[in-house]
């Protein structure tokens, strides 16, 4: 080949290149560089031609490649993707041509490859490739006149995704398999033609992705294609990489997008902190648009400086102006549907660990309650409500319980001692059947005071009336008051005892029944003279409370410490284990991640599961003294500690500054939980013992009336696994049932219902009755977490004026509450 002679016309009078400004050899990007000129001196007058890239492997040209008409594209976008999403990459002709120009120059420095290995005669130049990415040049550093596209992609990072090229030593023993059929025999197929967009929350990068091909793939032949083609961004390929190599690819495929893994964290955290998916779409779109306008402004500033001088400043327009169309940024932001899909994908990966963390919690004192607020968010495609209420349970550490309570408690050598509920008269029988006759079932004072509150009209004296009632129940600890006065006499020395009623450093006790009864009667009589103070239901509420007090349901159990010190020994701060008021706070907390009224069962399950995890970790840090890190990615935490342990170099994590009692660990561990059938039980309890009003049991593809089950059939369901439930239903169908058998069944389960007015018919039965027994890994809550009971439903009547025991705060509601959704 004839040597290309330098042209004197390409140099200025001072000897500098007129394109790149260099006095010696031309820069790589210089248009007058010999490599970018013709192959001989005769080519100098012709248009500058680019060299042909080296071959990658014998059967594939080094040019950009991709799925052909006879290839089965494994990366094809599935049907049903959001139409508002962007294409796979930058395919616009002007953008692609600009980026391809840079890629030709950069890829020329890459070594040749055969099969999946770098050729022996070539090595990767690590002086030019210190990592698997490169930066597009800064627009201001480009010689000559910079275009709008130069500013648009200025300083943008480009990832080159080919682990065989950059990590050849680590990938030496890796066998490339087809993502479609799983067979070996794949080879390189060049680089994808399109430029992949890698999106972050407020940044964009580009990706040039390696393509792979499997000739005579069985899946491709079944689709009348010759070969299957997939890229290095295919999820199955990324998952198959060695953990070390996978950690260097912080990307995730999201429908038509490739997002940074931090984007998945952003979506999850913003969702769980009160931002809806629709709001996230607007936020991300605004960030992408601002990035596009900033690039335009930089270009316009450059043009102004070229025209008027670098010192020229523009005057901002103060008066309103008519906005013009600045054009569309090729990446306009992730859609609401894609954000929801990414959240679901993240939670599916974390679900086993979250379930394991929650199932490892235990305790000796439990509070049980239910809420209607969360259940209203679950609706089907027709907008019909799926659930009526959600049962909840909390232990003494204010950690939310989910699954297999009795089995979990006994496996940790503990025994349930006290349970606070809303209605001990109806719940004591089945709770003692579950936890033993030694368990003490009490009614929490919170609901007692709420009954009084709802039996009063909204008068100015109602607030004082409630304060007097609270004082009648709770007695302050005199020792704690004296300690505070002695510690800080200037602040507390002249204060009366009532001043310390809401002080967390002063314990409260509910002990003397006679004194409480006397005080309640005195308060009731005193406020009776207030005109229009009491409703008609007040007399029944007052008599019912006195009856509960006589039965011992309202006072503290003997020999039980009702407080936990969450402070230090010198400065104690107490958290009470009494009452379900913390559950009411948790019910409000549950709604943080719920928006709208059309949540699918799967989305509702994921949101509630993540909410429970965050609540538990926060309370563990507050009450137990566990270390609370600034992340809820327990998969990352678990893997990090596991790697440290595997190397035998587990570091000494910093301890809490306060000397608190420590129990438990930051790392989630799967304990006594079987997750083998998690994918099959979406319609069991949907994670939180959400109940429904339906006349049939629905499981996958079968439907069968609930009233066809006998008591014996319900017991026999324990012997069947999740997959065998249809078989149990067929057995029940063959046995049949009679009205007498159903009456006998209702009589035997009478004590399991919450109301004395039992209505055992198929018109209001729970559709998840059978499903709640068909898996040992059912993620249920509260009274619905009782282990070892037949799977029944409690019928709760919410009609206030029809019962002397009507302690409910909600009138006119007939709802179903799950009792035993988990049988192990």
CSV table of C-alpha atoms in Angstrom, one decimal, residues 516-793:
chain,number,residue,atom,x,y,z
A,516,UNK,CA,-61.2,1.7,88.4
A,517,UNK,CA,-64.8,0.6,88.8
A,518,UNK,CA,-65.4,3.4,91.4
A,519,UNK,CA,-63.8,6.0,89.2
A,520,UNK,CA,-65.7,5.0,86.1
A,521,UNK,CA,-69.1,5.2,87.9
A,522,UNK,CA,-68.2,8.6,89.3
A,523,UNK,CA,-67.2,10.0,85.9
A,524,UNK,CA,-70.2,8.5,84.2
A,525,UNK,CA,-72.6,10.1,86.8
A,526,UNK,CA,-70.8,13.4,86.8
A,527,UNK,CA,-71.0,13.9,83.0
A,528,UNK,CA,-74.6,12.6,82.8
A,529,UNK,CA,-75.8,16.0,83.9
A,530,UNK,CA,-74.2,17.6,80.8
A,531,UNK,CA,-77.0,18.3,78.4
A,532,UNK,CA,-76.8,16.2,75.2
A,533,UNK,CA,-73.5,14.6,76.1
A,534,UNK,CA,-74.4,10.9,75.8
A,535,UNK,CA,-75.9,9.0,73.0
A,536,UNK,CA,-78.5,6.3,73.5
A,537,UNK,CA,-75.8,3.6,73.3
A,538,UNK,CA,-73.8,5.1,76.2
A,539,UNK,CA,-75.6,3.1,78.9
A,540,UNK,CA,-75.0,-0.2,77.1
A,541,UNK,CA,-71.4,0.6,76.5
A,542,UNK,CA,-70.8,1.6,80.2
A,543,UNK,CA,-72.5,-1.6,81.5
A,544,UNK,CA,-70.5,-3.7,79.1
A,545,UNK,CA,-67.2,-2.1,80.2
A,546,UNK,CA,-68.0,-2.8,83.9
A,547,UNK,CA,-68.8,-6.4,83.0
A,548,UNK,CA,-65.4,-6.7,81.2
A,549,UNK,CA,-63.7,-5.2,84.2
A,550,UNK,CA,-65.4,-7.7,86.4
A,551,UNK,CA,-64.2,-10.6,84.2
A,552,UNK,CA,-60.6,-9.3,84.5
A,553,UNK,CA,-60.3,-8.5,80.8
A,554,UNK,CA,-59.1,-4.9,81.3
A,555,UNK,CA,-56.4,-5.1,84.0
A,556,UNK,CA,-52.8,-6.0,83.6
A,557,UNK,CA,-52.0,-9.7,84.1
A,558,UNK,CA,-50.2,-10.6,87.3
A,559,UNK,CA,-46.5,-11.2,87.3
A,560,UNK,CA,-45.9,-9.7,83.9
A,561,UNK,CA,-43.7,-6.7,83.2
A,562,UNK,CA,-45.7,-4.5,80.9
A,563,UNK,CA,-42.9,-2.3,79.8
A,564,UNK,CA,-39.7,-2.6,77.8
A,565,UNK,CA,-36.8,-0.2,78.4
A,566,UNK,CA,-35.7,1.1,75.0
A,567,UNK,CA,-33.4,3.7,76.5
A,568,UNK,CA,-30.3,3.2,78.7
A,569,UNK,CA,-30.0,2.1,82.3
A,570,UNK,CA,-29.2,5.6,83.5
A,571,UNK,CA,-32.0,7.2,81.4
A,572,UNK,CA,-34.7,4.6,80.8
A,573,UNK,CA,-37.4,5.2,78.2
A,574,UNK,CA,-40.3,2.8,78.3
A,575,UNK,CA,-42.4,1.2,75.6
A,576,UNK,CA,-45.6,-0.6,76.7
A,577,UNK,CA,-46.5,-4.0,75.5
A,578,UNK,CA,-50.2,-3.4,76.3
A,579,UNK,CA,-53.0,-2.2,74.0
A,580,UNK,CA,-53.4,-2.3,70.2
A,581,UNK,CA,-53.0,1.4,69.7
A,582,UNK,CA,-49.6,0.7,68.0
A,583,UNK,CA,-51.6,-1.4,65.5
A,584,UNK,CA,-53.7,1.6,64.7
A,585,UNK,CA,-50.6,3.5,63.9
A,586,UNK,CA,-49.4,0.6,61.7
A,587,UNK,CA,-52.7,0.6,59.9
A,588,UNK,CA,-52.1,4.3,58.9
A,589,UNK,CA,-48.5,3.4,58.0
A,590,UNK,CA,-49.7,0.6,55.6
A,591,UNK,CA,-51.4,3.1,53.3
A,592,UNK,CA,-48.2,5.0,52.5
A,593,UNK,CA,-47.5,3.0,49.5
A,594,UNK,CA,-51.1,2.5,48.3
A,595,UNK,CA,-52.6,4.9,45.8
A,596,UNK,CA,-55.9,4.8,44.0
A,597,UNK,CA,-58.5,2.0,44.3
A,598,UNK,CA,-57.5,-0.4,41.6
A,599,UNK,CA,-54.5,-2.3,43.1
A,600,UNK,CA,-54.1,-5.8,41.8
A,601,UNK,CA,-53.7,-8.6,44.4
A,602,UNK,CA,-50.1,-9.1,43.4
A,603,UNK,CA,-49.2,-5.4,43.7
A,604,UNK,CA,-51.1,-5.1,47.0
A,605,UNK,CA,-49.2,-8.1,48.3
A,606,UNK,CA,-45.8,-6.6,47.4
A,607,UNK,CA,-46.6,-3.2,48.8
A,608,UNK,CA,-47.8,-4.6,52.1
A,609,UNK,CA,-44.9,-7.0,52.3
A,610,UNK,CA,-42.3,-4.3,51.8
A,611,UNK,CA,-44.2,-2.0,54.3
A,612,UNK,CA,-44.1,-4.7,56.9
A,613,UNK,CA,-40.3,-5.2,56.4
A,614,UNK,CA,-39.6,-1.5,56.8
A,615,UNK,CA,-41.8,-1.3,59.9
A,616,UNK,CA,-40.1,-4.3,61.5
A,617,UNK,CA,-36.6,-3.1,60.8
A,618,UNK,CA,-37.4,0.4,62.2
A,619,UNK,CA,-38.9,-1.0,65.4
A,620,UNK,CA,-36.1,-3.4,65.8
A,621,UNK,CA,-33.7,-0.5,65.8
A,622,UNK,CA,-35.8,1.5,68.1
A,623,UNK,CA,-36.8,-1.1,70.7
A,624,UNK,CA,-34.3,-3.9,70.3
A,625,UNK,CA,-31.3,-1.8,69.5
A,626,UNK,CA,-30.5,-3.5,66.2
A,627,UNK,CA,-28.4,-1.6,63.7
A,628,UNK,CA,-30.6,0.2,61.1
A,629,UNK,CA,-28.8,0.8,57.8
A,630,UNK,CA,-29.9,3.3,55.2
A,631,UNK,CA,-31.2,0.6,52.9
A,632,UNK,CA,-34.0,-2.0,52.9
A,633,UNK,CA,-32.3,-4.1,50.2
A,634,UNK,CA,-32.0,-7.2,52.4
A,635,UNK,CA,-30.7,-9.2,49.4
A,636,UNK,CA,-27.7,-7.0,49.2
A,637,UNK,CA,-27.1,-7.0,53.0
A,638,UNK,CA,-27.5,-10.8,53.1
A,639,UNK,CA,-25.1,-11.5,50.3
A,640,UNK,CA,-22.5,-9.1,51.7
A,641,UNK,CA,-22.5,-10.7,55.1
A,642,UNK,CA,-22.5,-14.2,53.5
A,643,UNK,CA,-19.4,-13.3,51.4
A,644,UNK,CA,-17.6,-12.0,54.5
A,645,UNK,CA,-18.5,-15.2,56.4
A,646,UNK,CA,-17.4,-17.4,53.5
A,647,UNK,CA,-14.0,-15.8,53.6
A,648,UNK,CA,-13.8,-16.0,57.4
A,649,UNK,CA,-13.3,-12.2,57.7
A,650,UNK,CA,-16.6,-11.0,59.0
A,651,UNK,CA,-15.9,-7.5,60.2
A,652,UNK,CA,-16.9,-6.1,63.6
A,653,UNK,CA,-19.8,-3.9,62.8
A,654,UNK,CA,-20.2,-0.7,64.8
A,655,UNK,CA,-22.3,-1.2,67.9
A,656,UNK,CA,-25.0,1.0,69.1
A,657,UNK,CA,-24.0,4.0,71.2
A,658,UNK,CA,-26.7,3.2,73.7
A,659,UNK,CA,-26.5,0.1,75.8
A,660,UNK,CA,-29.8,-1.5,74.7
A,661,UNK,CA,-30.8,-5.1,74.8
A,662,UNK,CA,-29.9,-6.7,71.5
A,663,UNK,CA,-31.9,-9.6,70.0
A,664,UNK,CA,-31.9,-10.6,66.4
A,665,UNK,CA,-29.7,-9.6,63.4
A,666,UNK,CA,-29.8,-7.1,60.5
A,667,UNK,CA,-29.4,-10.0,58.1
A,668,UNK,CA,-32.6,-11.8,57.1
A,669,UNK,CA,-32.5,-15.5,57.4
A,670,UNK,CA,-35.0,-18.0,56.0
A,671,UNK,CA,-36.1,-20.0,59.1
A,672,UNK,CA,-38.8,-22.7,59.3
A,673,UNK,CA,-40.4,-21.5,56.1
A,674,UNK,CA,-41.1,-23.5,53.0
A,675,UNK,CA,-41.2,-21.3,49.9
A,676,UNK,CA,-41.5,-24.1,47.3
A,677,UNK,CA,-45.0,-23.2,46.4
A,678,UNK,CA,-44.9,-19.4,46.7
A,679,UNK,CA,-45.6,-19.0,43.0
A,680,UNK,CA,-48.8,-21.0,43.3
A,681,UNK,CA,-50.6,-19.3,46.1
A,682,UNK,CA,-51.3,-15.8,44.9
A,683,UNK,CA,-55.0,-16.3,45.5
A,684,UNK,CA,-54.6,-17.8,49.0
A,685,UNK,CA,-54.3,-14.9,51.4
A,686,UNK,CA,-52.5,-12.3,49.3
A,687,UNK,CA,-50.0,-11.9,52.0
A,688,UNK,CA,-52.0,-10.2,54.7
A,689,UNK,CA,-55.0,-12.3,55.4
A,690,UNK,CA,-57.2,-10.1,53.2
A,691,UNK,CA,-60.7,-11.7,53.2
A,692,UNK,CA,-63.3,-11.6,50.6
A,693,UNK,CA,-67.1,-11.9,50.3
A,694,UNK,CA,-67.8,-14.6,47.7
A,695,UNK,CA,-69.9,-17.8,47.6
A,696,UNK,CA,-67.3,-20.0,46.0
A,697,UNK,CA,-63.8,-21.2,46.5
A,698,UNK,CA,-61.6,-20.3,43.5
A,699,UNK,CA,-58.2,-22.0,43.0
A,700,UNK,CA,-56.5,-21.7,39.6
A,701,UNK,CA,-58.8,-23.4,37.2
A,702,UNK,CA,-61.5,-24.9,39.4
A,703,UNK,CA,-64.5,-23.5,41.2
A,704,UNK,CA,-66.6,-25.4,43.8
A,705,UNK,CA,-69.2,-24.2,46.4
A,706,UNK,CA,-67.8,-23.9,49.9
A,707,UNK,CA,-70.9,-25.4,51.5
A,708,UNK,CA,-70.1,-28.8,50.0
A,709,UNK,CA,-67.3,-29.2,52.5
A,710,UNK,CA,-67.7,-31.1,55.7
A,711,UNK,CA,-65.8,-30.6,58.9
A,712,UNK,CA,-63.9,-33.8,58.3
A,713,UNK,CA,-63.0,-32.6,54.8
A,714,UNK,CA,-61.6,-29.4,56.2
A,715,UNK,CA,-59.5,-31.4,58.7
A,716,UNK,CA,-58.3,-33.7,55.9
A,717,UNK,CA,-57.0,-30.7,53.9
A,718,UNK,CA,-53.9,-30.7,56.3
A,719,UNK,CA,-52.8,-33.9,54.7
A,720,UNK,CA,-52.8,-32.5,51.2
A,721,UNK,CA,-50.1,-30.2,49.7
A,722,UNK,CA,-50.8,-27.0,47.8
A,723,UNK,CA,-50.9,-28.9,44.5
A,724,UNK,CA,-53.3,-31.5,45.8
A,725,UNK,CA,-56.1,-29.2,46.9
A,726,UNK,CA,-58.2,-29.9,43.8
A,727,UNK,CA,-58.0,-33.6,44.7
A,728,UNK,CA,-59.3,-32.8,48.1
A,729,UNK,CA,-62.2,-30.9,46.6
A,730,UNK,CA,-63.0,-33.7,44.3
A,731,UNK,CA,-63.0,-36.1,47.3
A,732,UNK,CA,-65.4,-33.8,49.1
A,733,UNK,CA,-67.6,-33.6,46.0
A,734,UNK,CA,-67.8,-37.4,45.8
A,735,UNK,CA,-68.8,-37.6,49.5
A,736,UNK,CA,-71.5,-35.0,49.2
A,737,UNK,CA,-73.0,-33.2,52.1
A,738,UNK,CA,-76.4,-32.8,53.8
A,739,UNK,CA,-78.1,-30.1,55.7
A,740,UNK,CA,-77.8,-32.1,59.0
A,741,UNK,CA,-74.0,-32.5,58.5
A,742,UNK,CA,-73.6,-28.8,57.9
A,743,UNK,CA,-75.6,-28.0,61.1
A,744,UNK,CA,-73.3,-30.4,63.0
A,745,UNK,CA,-70.3,-28.8,61.5
A,746,UNK,CA,-71.6,-25.3,62.5
A,747,UNK,CA,-72.3,-26.6,66.0
A,748,UNK,CA,-68.8,-27.9,66.4
A,749,UNK,CA,-67.2,-24.7,65.2
A,750,UNK,CA,-69.6,-22.4,67.0
A,751,UNK,CA,-67.0,-21.1,69.4
A,752,UNK,CA,-64.8,-20.0,66.5
A,753,UNK,CA,-67.1,-17.3,65.3
A,754,UNK,CA,-67.0,-13.8,66.7
A,755,UNK,CA,-70.7,-13.2,66.9
A,756,UNK,CA,-73.4,-15.2,68.6
A,757,UNK,CA,-75.7,-14.7,65.5
A,758,UNK,CA,-74.2,-17.5,63.3
A,759,UNK,CA,-75.1,-17.6,59.7
A,760,UNK,CA,-73.6,-20.7,58.1
A,761,UNK,CA,-74.7,-20.5,54.5
A,762,UNK,CA,-73.1,-20.2,51.1
A,763,UNK,CA,-74.2,-16.7,50.5
A,764,UNK,CA,-71.4,-15.1,52.6
A,765,UNK,CA,-68.5,-17.4,52.7
A,766,UNK,CA,-64.9,-16.6,52.1
A,767,UNK,CA,-63.5,-17.5,48.6
A,768,UNK,CA,-60.1,-18.1,50.2
A,769,UNK,CA,-61.4,-20.6,52.8
A,770,UNK,CA,-59.7,-23.6,51.2
A,771,UNK,CA,-56.7,-21.7,49.8
A,772,UNK,CA,-55.7,-20.5,53.2
A,773,UNK,CA,-55.0,-24.1,54.3
A,774,UNK,CA,-53.3,-25.3,51.2
A,775,UNK,CA,-49.8,-24.1,51.9
A,776,UNK,CA,-47.4,-24.2,54.8
A,777,UNK,CA,-45.9,-20.9,53.6
A,778,UNK,CA,-49.0,-18.8,53.6
A,779,UNK,CA,-48.2,-15.3,54.5
A,780,UNK,CA,-51.1,-14.5,56.8
A,781,UNK,CA,-51.4,-12.2,59.8
A,782,UNK,CA,-53.0,-11.7,63.1
A,783,UNK,CA,-55.7,-14.1,64.3
A,784,UNK,CA,-55.3,-15.4,60.8
A,785,UNK,CA,-51.8,-16.6,61.7
A,786,UNK,CA,-53.0,-19.3,64.1
A,787,UNK,CA,-51.3,-22.6,63.5
A,788,UNK,CA,-53.0,-26.0,63.7
A,789,UNK,CA,-56.7,-25.0,63.5
A,790,UNK,CA,-59.3,-26.1,60.9
A,791,UNK,CA,-59.6,-23.6,58.2
A,792,UNK,CA,-62.8,-21.7,59.0
A,793,UNK,CA,-64.1,-18.2,58.6
